[in-house]
Short mmCIF file of C-alpha atoms in Angstrom, two decimals:
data_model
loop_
_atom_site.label_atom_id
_atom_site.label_comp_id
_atom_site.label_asym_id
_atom_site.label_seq_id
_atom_site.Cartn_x
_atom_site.Cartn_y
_atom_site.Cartn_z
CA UNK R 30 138.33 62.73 99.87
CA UNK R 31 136.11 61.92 102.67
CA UNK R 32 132.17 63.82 102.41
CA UNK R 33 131.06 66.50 104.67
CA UNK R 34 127.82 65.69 106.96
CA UNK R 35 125.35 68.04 105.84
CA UNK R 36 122.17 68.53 108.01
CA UNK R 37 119.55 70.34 106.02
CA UNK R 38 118.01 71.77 108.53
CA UNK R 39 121.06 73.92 109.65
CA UNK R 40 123.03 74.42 105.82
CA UNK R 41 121.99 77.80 104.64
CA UNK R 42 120.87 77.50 101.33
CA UNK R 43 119.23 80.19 98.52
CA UNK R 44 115.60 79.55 97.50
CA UNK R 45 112.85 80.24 95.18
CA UNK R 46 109.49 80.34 96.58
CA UNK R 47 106.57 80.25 93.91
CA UNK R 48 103.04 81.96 95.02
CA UNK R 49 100.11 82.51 93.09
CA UNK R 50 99.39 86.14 91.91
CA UNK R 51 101.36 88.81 91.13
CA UNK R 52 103.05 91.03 93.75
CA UNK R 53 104.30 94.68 93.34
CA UNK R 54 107.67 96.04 94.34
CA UNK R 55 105.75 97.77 96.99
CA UNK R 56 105.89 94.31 98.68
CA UNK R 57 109.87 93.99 98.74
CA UNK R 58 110.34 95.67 102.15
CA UNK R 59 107.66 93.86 103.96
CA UNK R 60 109.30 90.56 102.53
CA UNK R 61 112.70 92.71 103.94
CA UNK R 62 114.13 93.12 100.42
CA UNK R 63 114.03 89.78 98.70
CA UNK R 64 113.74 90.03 95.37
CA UNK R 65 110.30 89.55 93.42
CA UNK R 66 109.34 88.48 89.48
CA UNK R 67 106.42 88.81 88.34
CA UNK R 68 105.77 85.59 85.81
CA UNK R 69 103.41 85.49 82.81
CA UNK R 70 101.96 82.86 84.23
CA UNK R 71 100.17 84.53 86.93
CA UNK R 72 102.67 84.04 89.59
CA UNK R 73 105.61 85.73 91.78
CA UNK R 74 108.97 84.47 92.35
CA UNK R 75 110.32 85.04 95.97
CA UNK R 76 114.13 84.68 95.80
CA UNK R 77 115.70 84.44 99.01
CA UNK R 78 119.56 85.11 99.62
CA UNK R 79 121.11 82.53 101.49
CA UNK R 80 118.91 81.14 104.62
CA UNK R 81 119.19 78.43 107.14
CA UNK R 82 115.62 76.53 107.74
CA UNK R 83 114.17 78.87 110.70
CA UNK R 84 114.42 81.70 108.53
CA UNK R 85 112.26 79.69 105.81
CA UNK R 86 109.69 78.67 107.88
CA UNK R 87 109.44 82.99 109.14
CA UNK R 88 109.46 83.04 105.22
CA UNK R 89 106.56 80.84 104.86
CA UNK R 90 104.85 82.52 107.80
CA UNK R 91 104.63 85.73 105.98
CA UNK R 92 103.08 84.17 103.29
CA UNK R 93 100.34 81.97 105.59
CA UNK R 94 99.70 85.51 106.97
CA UNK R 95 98.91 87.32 104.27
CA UNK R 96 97.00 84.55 102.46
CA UNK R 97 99.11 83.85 99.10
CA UNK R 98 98.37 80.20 97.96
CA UNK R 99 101.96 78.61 98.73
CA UNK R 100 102.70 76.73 94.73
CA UNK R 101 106.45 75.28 95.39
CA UNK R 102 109.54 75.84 97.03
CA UNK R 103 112.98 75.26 94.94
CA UNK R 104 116.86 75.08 96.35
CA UNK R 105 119.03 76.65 94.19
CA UNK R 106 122.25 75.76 95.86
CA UNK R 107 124.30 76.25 99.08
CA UNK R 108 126.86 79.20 99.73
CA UNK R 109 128.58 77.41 102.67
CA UNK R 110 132.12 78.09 102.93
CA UNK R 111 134.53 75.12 101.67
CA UNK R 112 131.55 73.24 100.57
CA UNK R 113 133.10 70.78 97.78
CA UNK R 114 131.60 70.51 94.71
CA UNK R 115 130.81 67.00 94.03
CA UNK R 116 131.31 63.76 96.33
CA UNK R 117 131.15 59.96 95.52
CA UNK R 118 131.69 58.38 99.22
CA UNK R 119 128.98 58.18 101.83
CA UNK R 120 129.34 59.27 105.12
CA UNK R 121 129.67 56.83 108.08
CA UNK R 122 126.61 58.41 109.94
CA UNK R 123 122.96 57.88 109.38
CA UNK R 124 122.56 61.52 109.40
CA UNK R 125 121.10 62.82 105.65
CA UNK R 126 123.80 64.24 103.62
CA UNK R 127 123.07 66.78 100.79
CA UNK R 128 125.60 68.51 98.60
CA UNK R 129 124.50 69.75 95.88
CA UNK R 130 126.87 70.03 92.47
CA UNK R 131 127.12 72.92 90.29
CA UNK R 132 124.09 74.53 88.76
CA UNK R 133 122.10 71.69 90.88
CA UNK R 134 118.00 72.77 90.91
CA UNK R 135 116.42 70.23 93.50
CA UNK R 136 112.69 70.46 93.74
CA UNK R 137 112.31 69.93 97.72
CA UNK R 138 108.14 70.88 98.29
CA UNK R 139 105.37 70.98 96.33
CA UNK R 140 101.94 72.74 96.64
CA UNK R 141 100.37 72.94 100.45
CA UNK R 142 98.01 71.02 101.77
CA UNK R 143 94.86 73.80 102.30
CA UNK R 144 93.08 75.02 99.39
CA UNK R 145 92.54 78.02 98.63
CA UNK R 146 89.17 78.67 99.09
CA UNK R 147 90.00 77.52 102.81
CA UNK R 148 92.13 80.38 102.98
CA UNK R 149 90.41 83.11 102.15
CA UNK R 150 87.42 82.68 104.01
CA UNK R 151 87.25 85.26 106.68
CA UNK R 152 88.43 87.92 104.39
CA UNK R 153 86.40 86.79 101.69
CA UNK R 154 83.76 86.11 103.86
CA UNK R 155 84.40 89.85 104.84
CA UNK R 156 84.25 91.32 101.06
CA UNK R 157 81.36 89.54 100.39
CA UNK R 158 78.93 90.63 103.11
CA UNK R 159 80.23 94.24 102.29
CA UNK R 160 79.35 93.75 98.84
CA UNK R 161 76.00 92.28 98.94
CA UNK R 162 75.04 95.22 101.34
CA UNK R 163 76.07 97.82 99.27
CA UNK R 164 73.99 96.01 96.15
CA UNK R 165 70.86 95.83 98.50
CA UNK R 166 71.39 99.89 98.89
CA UNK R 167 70.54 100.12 95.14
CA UNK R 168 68.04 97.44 94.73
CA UNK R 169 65.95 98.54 98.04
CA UNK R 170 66.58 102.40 97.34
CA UNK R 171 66.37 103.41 93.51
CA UNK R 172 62.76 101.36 93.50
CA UNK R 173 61.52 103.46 96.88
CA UNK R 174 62.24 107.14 94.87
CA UNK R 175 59.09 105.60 92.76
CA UNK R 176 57.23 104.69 95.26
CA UNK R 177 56.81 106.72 97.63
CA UNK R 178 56.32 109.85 94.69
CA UNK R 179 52.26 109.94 95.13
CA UNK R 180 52.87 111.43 98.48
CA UNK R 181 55.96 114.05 97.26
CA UNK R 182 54.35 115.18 94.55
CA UNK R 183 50.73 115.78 95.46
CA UNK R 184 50.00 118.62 98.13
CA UNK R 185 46.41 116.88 98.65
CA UNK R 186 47.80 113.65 99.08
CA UNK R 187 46.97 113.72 102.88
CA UNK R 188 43.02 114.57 101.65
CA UNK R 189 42.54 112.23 98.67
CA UNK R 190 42.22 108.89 97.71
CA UNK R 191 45.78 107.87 98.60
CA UNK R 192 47.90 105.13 97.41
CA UNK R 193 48.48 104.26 101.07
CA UNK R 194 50.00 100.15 100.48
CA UNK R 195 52.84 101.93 97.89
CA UNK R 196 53.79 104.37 99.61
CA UNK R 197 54.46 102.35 103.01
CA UNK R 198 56.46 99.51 100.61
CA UNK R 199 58.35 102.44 99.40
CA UNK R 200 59.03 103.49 103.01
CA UNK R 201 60.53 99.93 104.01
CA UNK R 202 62.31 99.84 101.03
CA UNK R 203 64.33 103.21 102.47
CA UNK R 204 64.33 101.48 105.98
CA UNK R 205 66.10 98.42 104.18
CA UNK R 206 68.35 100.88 102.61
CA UNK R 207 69.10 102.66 106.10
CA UNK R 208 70.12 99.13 107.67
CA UNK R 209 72.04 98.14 104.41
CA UNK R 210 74.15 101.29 105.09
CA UNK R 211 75.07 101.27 108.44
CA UNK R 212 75.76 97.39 107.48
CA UNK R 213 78.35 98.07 104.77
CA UNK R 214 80.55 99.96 107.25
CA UNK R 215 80.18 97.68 109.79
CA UNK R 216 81.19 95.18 108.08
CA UNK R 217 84.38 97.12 106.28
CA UNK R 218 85.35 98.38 109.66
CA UNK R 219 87.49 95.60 111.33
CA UNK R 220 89.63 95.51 107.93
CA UNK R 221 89.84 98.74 106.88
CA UNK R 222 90.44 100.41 110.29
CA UNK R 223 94.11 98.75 109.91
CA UNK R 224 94.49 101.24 107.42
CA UNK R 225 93.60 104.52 109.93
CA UNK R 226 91.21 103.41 112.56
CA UNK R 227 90.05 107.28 113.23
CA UNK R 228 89.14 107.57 109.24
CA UNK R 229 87.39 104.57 109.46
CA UNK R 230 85.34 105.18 113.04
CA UNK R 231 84.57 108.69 110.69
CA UNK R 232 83.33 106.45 107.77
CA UNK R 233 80.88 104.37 110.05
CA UNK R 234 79.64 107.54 112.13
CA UNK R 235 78.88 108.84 108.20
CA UNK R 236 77.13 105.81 107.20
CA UNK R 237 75.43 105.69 111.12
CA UNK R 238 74.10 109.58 110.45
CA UNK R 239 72.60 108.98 106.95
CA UNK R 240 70.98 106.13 108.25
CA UNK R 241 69.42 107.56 110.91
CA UNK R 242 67.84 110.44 108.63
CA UNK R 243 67.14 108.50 106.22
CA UNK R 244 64.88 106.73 109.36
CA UNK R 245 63.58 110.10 110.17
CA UNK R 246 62.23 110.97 106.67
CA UNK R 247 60.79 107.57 106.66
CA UNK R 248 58.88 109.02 109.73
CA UNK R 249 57.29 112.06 108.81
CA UNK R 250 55.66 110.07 105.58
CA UNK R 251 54.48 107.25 107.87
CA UNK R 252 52.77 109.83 109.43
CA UNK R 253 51.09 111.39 106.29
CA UNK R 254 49.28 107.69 105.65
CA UNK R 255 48.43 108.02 109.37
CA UNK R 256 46.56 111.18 109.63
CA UNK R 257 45.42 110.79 105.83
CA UNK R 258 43.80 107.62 106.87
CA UNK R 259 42.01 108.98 110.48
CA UNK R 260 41.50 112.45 109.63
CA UNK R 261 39.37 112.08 106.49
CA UNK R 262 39.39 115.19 103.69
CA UNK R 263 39.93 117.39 106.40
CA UNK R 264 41.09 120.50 104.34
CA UNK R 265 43.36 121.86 107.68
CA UNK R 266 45.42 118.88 107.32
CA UNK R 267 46.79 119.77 103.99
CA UNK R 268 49.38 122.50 105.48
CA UNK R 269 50.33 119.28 108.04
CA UNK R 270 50.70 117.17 105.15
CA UNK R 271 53.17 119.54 103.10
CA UNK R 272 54.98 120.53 106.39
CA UNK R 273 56.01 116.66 106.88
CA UNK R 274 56.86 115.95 103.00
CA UNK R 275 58.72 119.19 103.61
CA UNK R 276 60.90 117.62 106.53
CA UNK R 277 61.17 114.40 104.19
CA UNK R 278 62.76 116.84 101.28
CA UNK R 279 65.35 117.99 103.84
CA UNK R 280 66.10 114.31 104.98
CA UNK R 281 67.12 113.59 101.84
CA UNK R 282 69.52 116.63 101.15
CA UNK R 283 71.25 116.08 104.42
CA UNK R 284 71.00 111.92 104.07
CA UNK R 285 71.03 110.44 100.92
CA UNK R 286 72.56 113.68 98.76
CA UNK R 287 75.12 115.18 101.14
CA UNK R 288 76.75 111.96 103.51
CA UNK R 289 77.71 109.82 100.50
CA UNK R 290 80.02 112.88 99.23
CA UNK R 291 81.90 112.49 102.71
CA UNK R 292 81.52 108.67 102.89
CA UNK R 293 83.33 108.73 99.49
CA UNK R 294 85.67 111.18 100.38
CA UNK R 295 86.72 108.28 103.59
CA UNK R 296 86.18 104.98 102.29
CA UNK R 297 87.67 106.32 99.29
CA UNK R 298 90.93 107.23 101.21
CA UNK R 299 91.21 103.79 102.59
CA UNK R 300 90.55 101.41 99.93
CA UNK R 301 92.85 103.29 97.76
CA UNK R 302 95.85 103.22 100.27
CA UNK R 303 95.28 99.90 101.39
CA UNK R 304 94.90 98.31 97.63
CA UNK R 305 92.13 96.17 98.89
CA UNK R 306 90.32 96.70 95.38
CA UNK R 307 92.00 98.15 92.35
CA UNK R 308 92.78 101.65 92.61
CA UNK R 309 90.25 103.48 89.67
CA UNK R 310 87.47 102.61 91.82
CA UNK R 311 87.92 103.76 94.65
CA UNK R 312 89.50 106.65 92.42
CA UNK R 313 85.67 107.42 91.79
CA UNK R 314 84.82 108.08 95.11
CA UNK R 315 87.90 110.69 95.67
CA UNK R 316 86.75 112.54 92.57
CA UNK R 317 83.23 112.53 93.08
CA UNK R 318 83.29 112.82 96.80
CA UNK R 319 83.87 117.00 96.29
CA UNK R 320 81.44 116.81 93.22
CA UNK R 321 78.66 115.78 95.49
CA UNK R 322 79.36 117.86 98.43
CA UNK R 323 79.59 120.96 95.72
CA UNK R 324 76.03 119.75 94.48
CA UNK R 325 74.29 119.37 97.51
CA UNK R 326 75.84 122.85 98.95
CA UNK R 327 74.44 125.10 96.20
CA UNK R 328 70.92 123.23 96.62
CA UNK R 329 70.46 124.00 100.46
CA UNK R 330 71.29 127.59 99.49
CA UNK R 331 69.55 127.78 96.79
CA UNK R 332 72.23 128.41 93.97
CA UNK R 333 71.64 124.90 92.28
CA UNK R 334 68.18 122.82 92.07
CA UNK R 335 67.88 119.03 93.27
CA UNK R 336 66.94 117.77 90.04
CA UNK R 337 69.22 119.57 87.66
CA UNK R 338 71.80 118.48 85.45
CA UNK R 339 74.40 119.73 87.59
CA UNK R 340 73.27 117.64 90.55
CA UNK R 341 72.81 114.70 87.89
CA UNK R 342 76.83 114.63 86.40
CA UNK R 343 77.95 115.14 90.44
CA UNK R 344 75.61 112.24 91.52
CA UNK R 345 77.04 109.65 88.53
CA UNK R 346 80.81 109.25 89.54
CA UNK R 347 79.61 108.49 93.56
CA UNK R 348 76.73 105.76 91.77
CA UNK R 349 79.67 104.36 89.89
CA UNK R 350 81.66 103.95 92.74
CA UNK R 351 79.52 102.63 95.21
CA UNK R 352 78.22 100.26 92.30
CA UNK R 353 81.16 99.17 91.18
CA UNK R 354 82.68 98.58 94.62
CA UNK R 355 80.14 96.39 95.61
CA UNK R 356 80.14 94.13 92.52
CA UNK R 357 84.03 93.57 93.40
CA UNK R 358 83.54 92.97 96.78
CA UNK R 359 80.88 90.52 96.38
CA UNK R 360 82.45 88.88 93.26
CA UNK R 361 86.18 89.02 93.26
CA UNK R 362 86.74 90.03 96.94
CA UNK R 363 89.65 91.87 98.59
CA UNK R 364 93.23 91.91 96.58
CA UNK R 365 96.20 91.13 99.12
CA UNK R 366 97.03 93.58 100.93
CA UNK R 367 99.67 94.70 104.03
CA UNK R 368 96.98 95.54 106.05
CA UNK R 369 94.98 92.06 105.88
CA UNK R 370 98.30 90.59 107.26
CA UNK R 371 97.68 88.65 110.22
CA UNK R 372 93.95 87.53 109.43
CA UNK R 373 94.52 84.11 109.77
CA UNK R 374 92.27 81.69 107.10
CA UNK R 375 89.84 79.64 109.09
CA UNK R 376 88.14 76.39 107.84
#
């Protein structure tokens, strides 16, 4: 019995495509219902049913697009009509035959050429930057609550000795913490706006507003070491003095207390949709988004004080989430995810 010519490139054949991590059923329609396993050793199996070679390389494409390290590739067999089982004579032509026998597993590619890290650079590149912002929000803004205190918590400040070269560190410590902000959305926005673009424009006009009254309360305390230090012990400047810490007390209801409620509430939304990070963070932010807003309600009307214990259990889930979002980001980066599709890997 004479052998059939077989060109590879136009037999449809079933695969197995090996990637590294693990993939949730979620994933099956995007990959248009191919079947997934999950292996214990950290990786998914992509079965295919039975393709020709341009539908492998669209295959392939997918996974190039959405950044999954490519391990192997591995025929399982054809499912071409009449195909014979076994053959021992060659074909006249020069043309590659290939017909596989029963049960045959041939190994046909091995692990691609680009590393991983080469990969996931301009997402990871992406996570990162958000990340190290959102850690620069707590370094530069838990240390400024200390110092700028001399000037919120003494009425005379503006009349007595001062502690002038504190309380302006403090001050650029908030500015650095206003920049950080607006920085962490701007940075999240390109990715997570594949999500919902007008949830994301509404989580960097949040970020954009606490900055910029976070700027003004910055301000008005600038201006207490200003007059303090050209006015003297002027006793009329007092009531100037308290009006400005005054307008610095509001700042920080409207700023620092009340936007990170509705910036949880947003970013929140998106990261847990997307799956960019693991779902009980941003998990956090949903649950303490209303928390906060609650807390800093009842203080501007008076029902609740700023420093009560109240205020102190609805401010900890928001701190753990912002915390703990930007240590992922910065260490682990993003987790694959539909939306990222697309974002090429750049060298």
């Amino acid at each position: 019995m004479n052998a059939r010519s077989v060109d590879r490139d136009d037999t449809p054949v079933e695969y197995e495509v090996r990637v590294k991590g693990h993939l949730d059923s979620r994933w099956a329609a995007w990959f248009e219902g191919l079947s997934l396993t999950n292996e214990h050793d950290g990786t998914t199996v992509i079965r295919t049913r039975t393709v020709d070679q341009a539908a492998l390389h669209g295959l392939l494409q997918k996974l190039r697009d959405l950044a999954l390290p490519l391990l192997a590739i591995t025929q399982t067999g054809t499912t071409k009509p009449g195909q014979p089982a076994s053959n021992t004579n060659q074909p006249a032509s020069n043309t590659p035959t290939f017909i596989p026998k029963e049960d045959q597993t041939v190994k046909t590619a091995t692990q691609t050429p680009t590393t991983d890290h080469v990969r996931m650079d301009p997402l990871r590149k992406t996570a990162m930057v958000a990340g190290i912002l959102y850690l620069i929000t707590f370094v530069s803004s838990i240390p400024a609550l200390f110092l700028i205190s001399p000037v919120l918590n003494d009425p005379h400040y503006i009349t007595g000795p001062g502690a002038d070269s504190t309380v302006i560190f403090g001050c650029f410590l908030d500015l650095v913490n206003a920049v950080s902000a607006v920085g962490t959305a701007v940075a999240l926005f390109p990715v997570v706006k594949r999500q919902n673009e007008g949830i994301a424009l509404g989580f960097v006009t949040a970020r954009m507003f606490e900055a910029a009254v976070i700027v003004i309360g910055v301000v008005s305390l600038l201006a207490v070491v200003t007059l303090r230090q050209n006015g003297g012990a002027d006793p009329a400047l007092v009531p100037v003095g308290q009006a400005l810490v005054a307008v610095r007390d509001w700042t920080f209801i409207l700023g620092p207390s009340l936007v990170p409620g509705v910036s949880g509430l947003l970013l929140g939304y998106l990261m847990y949709r997307s799956g960019l990070v693991p779902r009980v963070i941003p998990l956090l932010g949903l649950i303490g988004g209303p928390l906060m807003l609650s807390s800093t309600f009842s203080t501007m009307f008076g029902i609740n004080e700023g420093l009560s214990v109240w205020s102190g259990l609805a401010t900890l889930p928001i701190f753990v989430w912002e915390l703990s979002l930007g240590v992922w980001m910065a260490v682990k980066g993003f987790k694959p995810s539909p939306i990222t599709t697309g974002q090429m890997r750049t060298a």
